[in-house]
């Protein structure tokens, strides 16, 4: 395995942009009047954000041609990236939420 700085930078950029995208998507859903969101639905919103993170990770990996179902390591890395992306979106939400 060789160290590829370009691949590392691309992966980090994907995670950061995906985190921001998931955070913006969940904030948009909370602002739509047709979708009532109460304080008791935080778990549901977080689950949707996690699902969006998984979809974003799968799309990024598929477009980079790095997601192959037969390669378990790639799938585990994609799951780790999805969890990291969700964590990034949650961190942005925690920081950006007015107190």
PDB file of C-alpha atoms in Angstrom:
ATOM      1  CA  UNK A   1       0.000   0.000   0.000  1.00  0.00           C
ATOM      2  CA  UNK A   2       1.461   3.347  -1.012  1.00  0.00           C
ATOM      3  CA  UNK A   3       0.676   6.715   0.490  1.00  0.00           C
ATOM      4  CA  UNK A   4      -1.205   8.848  -2.015  1.00  0.00           C
ATOM      5  CA  UNK A   5      -1.561  12.462  -0.858  1.00  0.00           C
ATOM      6  CA  UNK A   6      -3.986  13.297  -3.672  1.00  0.00           C
ATOM      7  CA  UNK A   7      -6.313  10.447  -2.685  1.00  0.00           C
ATOM      8  CA  UNK A   8      -6.143  11.466   0.974  1.00  0.00           C
ATOM      9  CA  UNK A   9      -6.965  15.097   0.131  1.00  0.00           C
ATOM     10  CA  UNK A  10      -9.852  14.009  -2.117  1.00  0.00           C
ATOM     11  CA  UNK A  11     -11.265  11.796   0.634  1.00  0.00           C
ATOM     12  CA  UNK A  12     -11.035  14.556   3.238  1.00  0.00           C
ATOM     13  CA  UNK A  13     -12.624  17.070   0.857  1.00  0.00           C
ATOM     14  CA  UNK A  14     -15.457  14.608   0.162  1.00  0.00           C
ATOM     15  CA  UNK A  15     -16.095  14.095   3.870  1.00  0.00           C
ATOM     16  CA  UNK A  16     -16.098  17.838   4.617  1.00  0.00           C
ATOM     17  CA  UNK A  17     -18.330  18.707   1.669  1.00  0.00           C
ATOM     18  CA  UNK A  18     -20.618  15.770   2.443  1.00  0.00           C
ATOM     19  CA  UNK A  19     -20.906  16.836   6.082  1.00  0.00           C
ATOM     20  CA  UNK A  20     -21.892  20.336   5.041  1.00  0.00           C
ATOM     21  CA  UNK A  21     -24.343  18.962   2.465  1.00  0.00           C
ATOM     22  CA  UNK A  22     -26.032  16.646   4.965  1.00  0.00           C
ATOM     23  CA  UNK A  23     -26.248  19.452   7.537  1.00  0.00           C
ATOM     24  CA  UNK A  24     -27.761  21.839   4.973  1.00  0.00           C
ATOM     25  CA  UNK A  25     -30.252  19.180   3.863  1.00  0.00           C
ATOM     26  CA  UNK A  26     -31.455  18.497   7.395  1.00  0.00           C
ATOM     27  CA  UNK A  27     -31.677  22.222   8.176  1.00  0.00           C
ATOM     28  CA  UNK A  28     -33.726  22.719   4.999  1.00  0.00           C
ATOM     29  CA  UNK A  29     -36.119  19.946   6.002  1.00  0.00           C
ATOM     30  CA  UNK A  30     -36.605  21.584   9.408  1.00  0.00           C
ATOM     31  CA  UNK A  31     -37.512  24.907   7.718  1.00  0.00           C
ATOM     32  CA  UNK A  32     -40.173  23.487   5.363  1.00  0.00           C
ATOM     33  CA  UNK A  33     -43.600  24.325   6.826  1.00  0.00           C
ATOM     34  CA  UNK A  34     -45.214  21.241   5.265  1.00  0.00           C
ATOM     35  CA  UNK A  35     -42.979  18.998   7.398  1.00  0.00           C
ATOM     36  CA  UNK A  36     -43.719  19.630  11.080  1.00  0.00           C
ATOM     37  CA  UNK A  37     -40.712  18.887  13.269  1.00  0.00           C
ATOM     38  CA  UNK A  38     -40.947  18.893  17.041  1.00  0.00           C
ATOM     39  CA  UNK A  39     -38.225  18.542  19.651  1.00  0.00           C
ATOM     40  CA  UNK A  40     -39.215  14.914  20.208  1.00  0.00           C
ATOM     41  CA  UNK A  41     -38.224  14.005  16.638  1.00  0.00           C
ATOM     42  CA  UNK A  42     -34.476  14.579  16.996  1.00  0.00           C
ATOM     43  CA  UNK A  43     -33.763  10.850  16.754  1.00  0.00           C
ATOM     44  CA  UNK A  44     -35.755  10.635  13.519  1.00  0.00           C
ATOM     45  CA  UNK A  45     -33.904  13.625  12.043  1.00  0.00           C
ATOM     46  CA  UNK A  46     -30.552  12.121  13.036  1.00  0.00           C
ATOM     47  CA  UNK A  47     -31.528   8.807  11.442  1.00  0.00           C
ATOM     48  CA  UNK A  48     -32.429  10.598   8.205  1.00  0.00           C
ATOM     49  CA  UNK A  49     -29.109  12.477   8.356  1.00  0.00           C
ATOM     50  CA  UNK A  50     -27.291   9.156   8.819  1.00  0.00           C
ATOM     51  CA  UNK A  51     -29.142   7.694   5.817  1.00  0.00           C
ATOM     52  CA  UNK A  52     -28.268  10.783   3.735  1.00  0.00           C
ATOM     53  CA  UNK A  53     -24.631  10.394   4.806  1.00  0.00           C
ATOM     54  CA  UNK A  54     -24.657   6.763   3.681  1.00  0.00           C
ATOM     55  CA  UNK A  55     -26.184   7.680   0.331  1.00  0.00           C
ATOM     56  CA  UNK A  56     -23.698  10.532  -0.176  1.00  0.00           C
ATOM     57  CA  UNK A  57     -20.798   8.240   0.679  1.00  0.00           C
ATOM     58  CA  UNK A  58     -22.040   5.531  -1.675  1.00  0.00           C
ATOM     59  CA  UNK A  59     -22.502   8.018  -4.525  1.00  0.00           C
ATOM     60  CA  UNK A  60     -19.031   9.508  -4.014  1.00  0.00           C
ATOM     61  CA  UNK A  61     -17.434   6.067  -3.838  1.00  0.00           C
ATOM     62  CA  UNK A  62     -19.397   4.869  -6.881  1.00  0.00           C
ATOM     63  CA  UNK A  63     -18.414   7.887  -8.980  1.00  0.00           C
ATOM     64  CA  UNK A  64     -14.769   7.414  -7.963  1.00  0.00           C
ATOM     65  CA  UNK A  65     -15.104   3.738  -8.934  1.00  0.00           C
ATOM     66  CA  UNK A  66     -13.851   2.692  -5.504  1.00  0.00           C
ATOM     67  CA  UNK A  67     -16.982   0.961  -4.204  1.00  0.00           C
ATOM     68  CA  UNK A  68     -17.150  -2.679  -5.211  1.00  0.00           C
ATOM     69  CA  UNK A  69     -19.439  -5.015  -3.254  1.00  0.00           C
ATOM     70  CA  UNK A  70     -16.934  -7.853  -3.579  1.00  0.00           C
ATOM     71  CA  UNK A  71     -14.303  -5.870  -1.724  1.00  0.00           C
ATOM     72  CA  UNK A  72     -15.181  -5.959   1.982  1.00  0.00           C
ATOM     73  CA  UNK A  73     -12.516  -3.427   2.887  1.00  0.00           C
ATOM     74  CA  UNK A  74     -13.996  -0.810   0.534  1.00  0.00           C
ATOM     75  CA  UNK A  75     -17.456  -1.357   2.011  1.00  0.00           C
ATOM     76  CA  UNK A  76     -16.133  -0.993   5.576  1.00  0.00           C
ATOM     77  CA  UNK A  77     -14.283   2.188   4.604  1.00  0.00           C
ATOM     78  CA  UNK A  78     -17.470   3.525   2.988  1.00  0.00           C
ATOM     79  CA  UNK A  79     -19.430   2.797   6.185  1.00  0.00           C
ATOM     80  CA  UNK A  80     -16.731   4.503   8.272  1.00  0.00           C
ATOM     81  CA  UNK A  81     -16.833   7.502   5.928  1.00  0.00           C
ATOM     82  CA  UNK A  82     -20.638   7.656   6.229  1.00  0.00           C
ATOM     83  CA  UNK A  83     -20.415   7.635  10.025  1.00  0.00           C
ATOM     84  CA  UNK A  84     -17.693  10.287   9.902  1.00  0.00           C
ATOM     85  CA  UNK A  85     -19.785  12.411   7.553  1.00  0.00           C
ATOM     86  CA  UNK A  86     -22.784  12.100   9.862  1.00  0.00           C
ATOM     87  CA  UNK A  87     -20.576  13.028  12.806  1.00  0.00           C
ATOM     88  CA  UNK A  88     -19.336  16.066  10.911  1.00  0.00           C
ATOM     89  CA  UNK A  89     -22.877  17.166  10.090  1.00  0.00           C
ATOM     90  CA  UNK A  90     -23.915  16.664  13.730  1.00  0.00           C
ATOM     91  CA  UNK A  91     -20.904  18.689  14.912  1.00  0.00           C
ATOM     92  CA  UNK A  92     -21.763  21.510  12.517  1.00  0.00           C
ATOM     93  CA  UNK A  93     -25.356  21.438  13.807  1.00  0.00           C
ATOM     94  CA  UNK A  94     -24.172  21.551  17.433  1.00  0.00           C
ATOM     95  CA  UNK A  95     -21.888  24.517  16.717  1.00  0.00           C
ATOM     96  CA  UNK A  96     -24.346  26.401  14.482  1.00  0.00           C
ATOM     97  CA  UNK A  97     -27.459  25.934  16.631  1.00  0.00           C
ATOM     98  CA  UNK A  98     -28.393  29.142  18.433  1.00  0.00           C
ATOM     99  CA  UNK A  99     -28.267  28.817  22.196  1.00  0.00           C
TER     100      UNK A  99
END
